[in-house]
CSV table of C-alpha atoms in Angstrom, one decimal:
chain,number,residue,atom,x,y,z
J,93,GLN,CA,-11.0,3.2,-14.3
J,94,VAL,CA,-11.0,0.9,-11.5
J,95,GLN,CA,-12.6,2.2,-8.1
J,96,LEU,CA,-12.5,0.4,-4.7
J,97,HIS,CA,-14.6,1.4,-1.7
J,98,GLU,CA,-14.4,-0.2,1.9
J,99,SER,CA,-17.2,-0.3,4.0
J,100,GLY,CA,-18.1,-1.7,7.7
J,101,PRO,CA,-18.3,-0.7,11.1
J,102,GLY,CA,-16.1,2.1,12.3
J,103,LEU,CA,-15.9,0.9,16.0
J,104,VAL,CA,-15.1,-2.5,17.2
J,105,LYS,CA,-14.9,-3.9,20.8
J,106,PRO,CA,-11.6,-5.5,22.0
J,107,SER,CA,-11.8,-9.3,21.5
J,108,GLU,CA,-14.6,-8.9,19.0
J,109,THR,CA,-14.3,-9.4,15.2
J,110,LEU,CA,-13.6,-6.7,12.7
J,111,SER,CA,-15.4,-7.1,9.2
J,112,LEU,CA,-15.0,-4.8,6.3
J,113,THR,CA,-16.0,-5.2,2.7
J,114,CYS,CA,-14.4,-3.8,-0.3
J,115,THR,CA,-16.7,-3.1,-3.4
J,116,VAL,CA,-14.9,-3.0,-6.8
J,117,SER,CA,-16.3,-1.1,-9.9
J,118,GLY,CA,-14.6,-0.7,-13.2
J,119,ASP,CA,-12.9,-4.2,-13.1
J,120,SER,CA,-13.8,-7.7,-12.3
J,121,ILE,CA,-12.2,-9.4,-9.1
J,122,SER,CA,-12.6,-12.8,-11.1
J,123,GLY,CA,-10.2,-11.6,-13.6
J,124,SER,CA,-6.5,-13.2,-14.2
J,125,ASN,CA,-4.4,-10.1,-14.0
J,126,TYR,CA,-4.7,-9.0,-10.4
J,127,TYR,CA,-4.8,-10.1,-7.0
J,128,TRP,CA,-7.0,-8.3,-4.5
J,129,ALA,CA,-5.3,-6.9,-1.3
J,130,TRP,CA,-5.9,-5.4,2.2
J,131,THR,CA,-3.5,-3.3,3.8
J,132,ARG,CA,-3.7,-1.0,7.0
J,133,GLN,CA,-2.0,2.0,8.2
J,134,SER,CA,-1.6,3.1,12.0
J,135,PRO,CA,0.9,5.7,13.4
J,136,GLU,CA,2.3,3.1,15.6
J,137,LYS,CA,3.0,0.4,12.7
J,138,GLY,CA,2.9,2.5,9.5
J,139,LEU,CA,1.8,0.7,6.4
J,140,GLU,CA,1.2,-3.0,6.8
J,141,TRP,CA,0.2,-5.4,4.2
J,142,ILE,CA,-2.4,-7.9,5.6
J,143,GLY,CA,-3.0,-10.3,2.6
J,144,SER,CA,-4.2,-10.9,-0.8
J,145,PHE,CA,-6.1,-13.3,-2.9
J,146,HIS,CA,-6.4,-14.3,-6.5
J,147,TYR,CA,-9.7,-15.5,-7.9
J,148,ARG,CA,-8.1,-18.5,-9.5
J,149,GLY,CA,-7.7,-19.8,-5.9
J,150,SER,CA,-4.6,-18.4,-4.2
J,151,THR,CA,-4.8,-16.4,-1.0
J,152,VAL,CA,-1.7,-15.3,1.0
J,153,TYR,CA,-1.6,-13.9,4.5
J,154,ASN,CA,1.0,-11.8,6.5
J,155,PRO,CA,2.1,-14.6,8.8
J,156,SER,CA,2.1,-12.0,11.7
J,157,LEU,CA,-1.9,-11.8,11.3
J,158,LYS,CA,-2.5,-15.2,9.6
J,159,SER,CA,-4.0,-16.9,12.6
J,160,ARG,CA,-6.7,-13.9,12.9
J,161,VAL,CA,-7.4,-13.1,9.3
J,162,THR,CA,-9.6,-14.4,6.6
J,163,ILE,CA,-10.4,-12.9,3.1
J,164,SER,CA,-13.2,-13.9,1.2
J,165,VAL,CA,-14.8,-13.1,-2.0
J,166,ASP,CA,-18.5,-12.5,-3.5
J,167,ALA,CA,-17.8,-12.6,-7.0
J,168,SER,CA,-21.5,-12.0,-7.8
J,169,LYS,CA,-21.3,-8.5,-6.2
J,170,ASN,CA,-17.7,-7.9,-7.2
J,171,GLN,CA,-16.9,-7.8,-3.4
J,172,PHE,CA,-14.2,-8.9,-1.2
J,173,SER,CA,-14.1,-8.9,2.3
J,174,LEU,CA,-11.7,-9.0,5.5
J,175,ARG,CA,-12.6,-10.7,8.7
J,176,MET,CA,-10.1,-10.2,11.6
J,177,THR,CA,-10.9,-12.0,15.0
J,178,SER,CA,-9.9,-11.1,18.5
J,179,VAL,CA,-9.0,-7.7,17.7
J,180,THR,CA,-7.0,-5.3,20.3
J,181,VAL,CA,-6.5,-1.6,20.5
J,182,ALA,CA,-3.3,-2.4,18.2
J,183,ASP,CA,-5.7,-3.1,15.5
J,184,THR,CA,-7.0,0.5,15.4
J,185,ALA,CA,-6.0,1.6,11.9
J,186,VAL,CA,-7.1,3.0,8.5
J,187,TYR,CA,-7.7,-0.2,6.4
J,188,TYR,CA,-7.3,0.1,2.9
J,189,CYS,CA,-8.2,-2.5,0.0
J,190,ALA,CA,-6.3,-2.5,-3.2
J,191,ARG,CA,-5.6,-4.0,-6.5
J,192,GLU,CA,-2.2,-5.9,-6.7
J,193,ARG,CA,-0.7,-6.7,-10.1
J,194,THR,CA,-0.3,-10.4,-10.5
J,195,SER,CA,3.2,-9.5,-12.2
J,196,GLY,CA,5.3,-7.8,-9.8
J,197,HIS,CA,2.9,-7.5,-6.9
J,198,TRP,CA,2.7,-3.8,-6.6
J,199,LEU,CA,-0.6,-2.2,-5.3
J,200,ASP,CA,-1.7,0.1,-8.3
J,201,ALA,CA,-5.2,1.2,-6.9
J,202,TRP,CA,-6.4,1.8,-3.7
J,203,GLY,CA,-9.6,2.6,-1.9
J,204,GLN,CA,-10.0,5.7,0.1
J,205,GLY,CA,-9.6,3.9,3.4
J,206,ALA,CA,-11.9,3.1,6.4
J,207,LEU,CA,-11.0,4.0,10.0
J,208,VAL,CA,-11.7,1.3,12.3
J,209,THR,CA,-11.2,2.0,16.1
J,210,VAL,CA,-10.9,-0.7,18.6
J,211,SER,CA,-12.3,0.6,22.0
J,212,SER,CA,-14.7,-0.6,24.6
Q,15,ASP,CA,10.9,-10.6,6.8
Q,16,VAL,CA,12.5,-8.1,4.5
Q,17,GLN,CA,13.0,-4.8,6.5
Q,18,MET,CA,12.8,-1.7,4.6
Q,19,THR,CA,14.4,1.6,5.8
Q,20,GLN,CA,14.0,5.0,4.3
Q,21,SER,CA,16.3,8.3,4.7
Q,22,PRO,CA,15.9,11.1,5.5
Q,23,SER,CA,12.6,10.5,7.7
Q,24,SER,CA,12.0,14.0,6.8
Q,25,LEU,CA,13.3,17.0,4.7
Q,26,SER,CA,12.3,20.5,4.2
Q,27,ALA,CA,12.6,21.9,0.8
Q,28,SER,CA,11.4,24.8,-1.5
Q,29,VAL,CA,9.4,24.9,-4.7
Q,30,GLY,CA,12.0,24.2,-7.6
Q,31,ASP,CA,14.5,22.1,-5.6
Q,32,ARG,CA,15.6,18.7,-6.7
Q,33,ILE,CA,15.3,16.1,-3.7
Q,34,THR,CA,16.4,12.7,-3.2
Q,35,ILE,CA,15.0,10.0,-1.1
Q,36,THR,CA,16.5,6.7,-0.4
Q,37,CYS,CA,15.1,3.3,0.3
Q,38,ARG,CA,17.1,0.4,1.7
Q,39,ALA,CA,16.1,-3.4,1.9
Q,40,SER,CA,17.6,-5.6,4.4
Q,41,GLN,CA,18.2,-8.3,1.7
Q,42,GLY,CA,18.2,-8.2,-2.1
Q,43,ILE,CA,15.0,-7.7,-3.6
Q,44,GLY,CA,16.0,-7.3,-7.3
Q,45,ASN,CA,13.9,-4.4,-8.8
Q,46,HIS,CA,10.7,-5.2,-6.9
Q,47,LEU,CA,10.4,-1.8,-5.4
Q,48,THR,CA,7.4,0.6,-5.6
Q,49,TRP,CA,7.2,4.0,-4.7
Q,50,TYR,CA,3.9,5.7,-3.3
Q,51,GLN,CA,3.1,9.3,-2.5
Q,52,GLN,CA,0.5,10.0,0.3
Q,53,LYS,CA,-1.0,13.2,1.4
Q,54,PRO,CA,-3.0,13.6,4.7
Q,55,GLY,CA,-6.5,11.8,4.8
Q,56,LYS,CA,-5.8,10.4,1.3
Q,57,ALA,CA,-4.9,6.7,0.2
Q,58,PRO,CA,-1.4,6.2,-1.1
Q,59,ARG,CA,-0.8,7.1,-4.8
Q,60,LEU,CA,1.3,4.9,-7.1
Q,61,LEU,CA,4.1,6.7,-8.7
Q,62,ILE,CA,6.8,4.1,-9.7
Q,63,PHE,CA,6.8,0.5,-9.9
Q,64,GLY,CA,9.6,-2.0,-10.8
Q,65,ALA,CA,12.1,0.5,-9.2
Q,66,SER,CA,12.3,2.9,-12.1
Q,67,THR,CA,9.0,2.6,-14.4
Q,68,LEU,CA,6.7,5.8,-14.1
Q,69,GLU,CA,3.1,5.0,-13.8
Q,70,SER,CA,0.8,6.6,-16.3
Q,71,GLU,CA,0.0,10.3,-15.8
Q,72,VAL,CA,2.7,10.7,-13.1
Q,73,PRO,CA,4.8,13.8,-14.2
Q,74,THR,CA,8.3,13.1,-15.5
Q,75,ARG,CA,9.8,14.9,-12.7
Q,76,PHE,CA,9.7,12.1,-10.6
Q,77,GLY,CA,12.2,9.3,-11.1
Q,78,GLY,CA,13.2,6.0,-9.6
Q,79,SER,CA,16.4,4.0,-9.7
Q,80,GLY,CA,18.3,1.3,-8.0
Q,81,PHE,CA,18.5,-2.7,-7.9
Q,82,GLY,CA,18.8,-5.1,-5.2
Q,83,THR,CA,19.2,-3.3,-1.9
Q,84,ASP,CA,19.4,0.3,-2.7
Q,85,PHE,CA,17.0,2.2,-4.2
Q,86,THR,CA,16.4,6.1,-4.8
Q,87,LEU,CA,13.5,8.4,-5.7
Q,88,ILE,CA,14.3,11.7,-7.2
Q,89,ILE,CA,12.0,14.5,-7.6
Q,90,ASN,CA,13.4,17.3,-10.0
Q,91,SER,CA,12.1,20.8,-9.6
Q,92,LEU,CA,9.5,20.2,-6.6
Q,93,GLU,CA,6.2,21.7,-7.5
Q,94,PRO,CA,3.6,22.7,-4.7
Q,95,GLU,CA,1.6,19.5,-4.9
Q,96,ASP,CA,4.7,17.4,-4.4
Q,97,PHE,CA,4.8,18.3,-0.6
Q,98,ALA,CA,3.6,14.9,0.9
Q,99,THR,CA,4.9,11.8,2.5
Q,100,TYR,CA,6.8,9.1,0.3
Q,101,TYR,CA,6.9,5.3,1.2
Q,102,CYS,CA,8.6,2.4,-0.6
Q,103,LEU,CA,7.1,-1.0,-0.8
Q,104,GLN,CA,9.0,-4.2,-1.4
Q,105,SER,CA,7.3,-7.1,-3.1
Q,106,TYR,CA,9.8,-9.5,-3.8
Q,107,SER,CA,9.3,-11.6,-0.5
Q,108,MET,CA,6.3,-12.1,1.6
Q,109,PRO,CA,4.9,-10.5,3.6
Q,110,PHE,CA,5.5,-7.6,1.5
Q,111,THR,CA,6.7,-4.6,3.6
Q,112,PHE,CA,7.0,-1.0,3.5
Q,113,GLY,CA,9.2,1.7,4.4
Q,114,PRO,CA,8.4,4.1,7.4
Q,115,GLY,CA,8.1,7.1,5.1
Q,116,THR,CA,9.8,10.2,4.2
Q,117,THR,CA,8.0,13.5,4.8
Q,118,VAL,CA,8.7,16.4,2.4
Q,119,ASP,CA,7.5,19.8,3.8
Q,120,ILE,CA,7.9,23.3,2.7
Q,121,LYS,CA,11.1,25.0,3.9
């Protein structure tokens, strides 16, 4: 059974960079059946899909965040990461990593979530 | 972007009730509609994908239907553990977008 776990700083200052890592167990992120995604949830914006990647080389981002976001992968550690630059208080949210089915693109497994607060 | 709306935004119900939640897309999305259940402090849980296919181990009192722009989640005979917030997700067109949620609480 796949498990995902987010980790990273819970507090980031405005204008700085948010970095989170998702560690996957029970499945390989280098497989072909899944994309691997980041989403976030805040009271103001609700649930928001940030972007996802496929190990075969395809990475897609939400256009509203694309200029600030990078998703990268470390297959040797079965981890993938989110980097978001120039954060503001509006980026305060619970960030989730998730597994995304290649056929249909629904998110079928989620991490427990990591609260990131943007504050000085 | 495809805008997703849900109705109602909240509803009060009793154990044993049958409830219906509607999700509407601003443009046709085929059957690329997923339903999730979320409880406070927890991640969303997959209930239904492809508009009507029940995820494994999800109780059969949950059901989904619809195609194109209008979709429905039905819960037959509410159980105490079903009181939660329900979200829809469209994965037809990027960026994928979620509905605002429907909170089901105890009457």
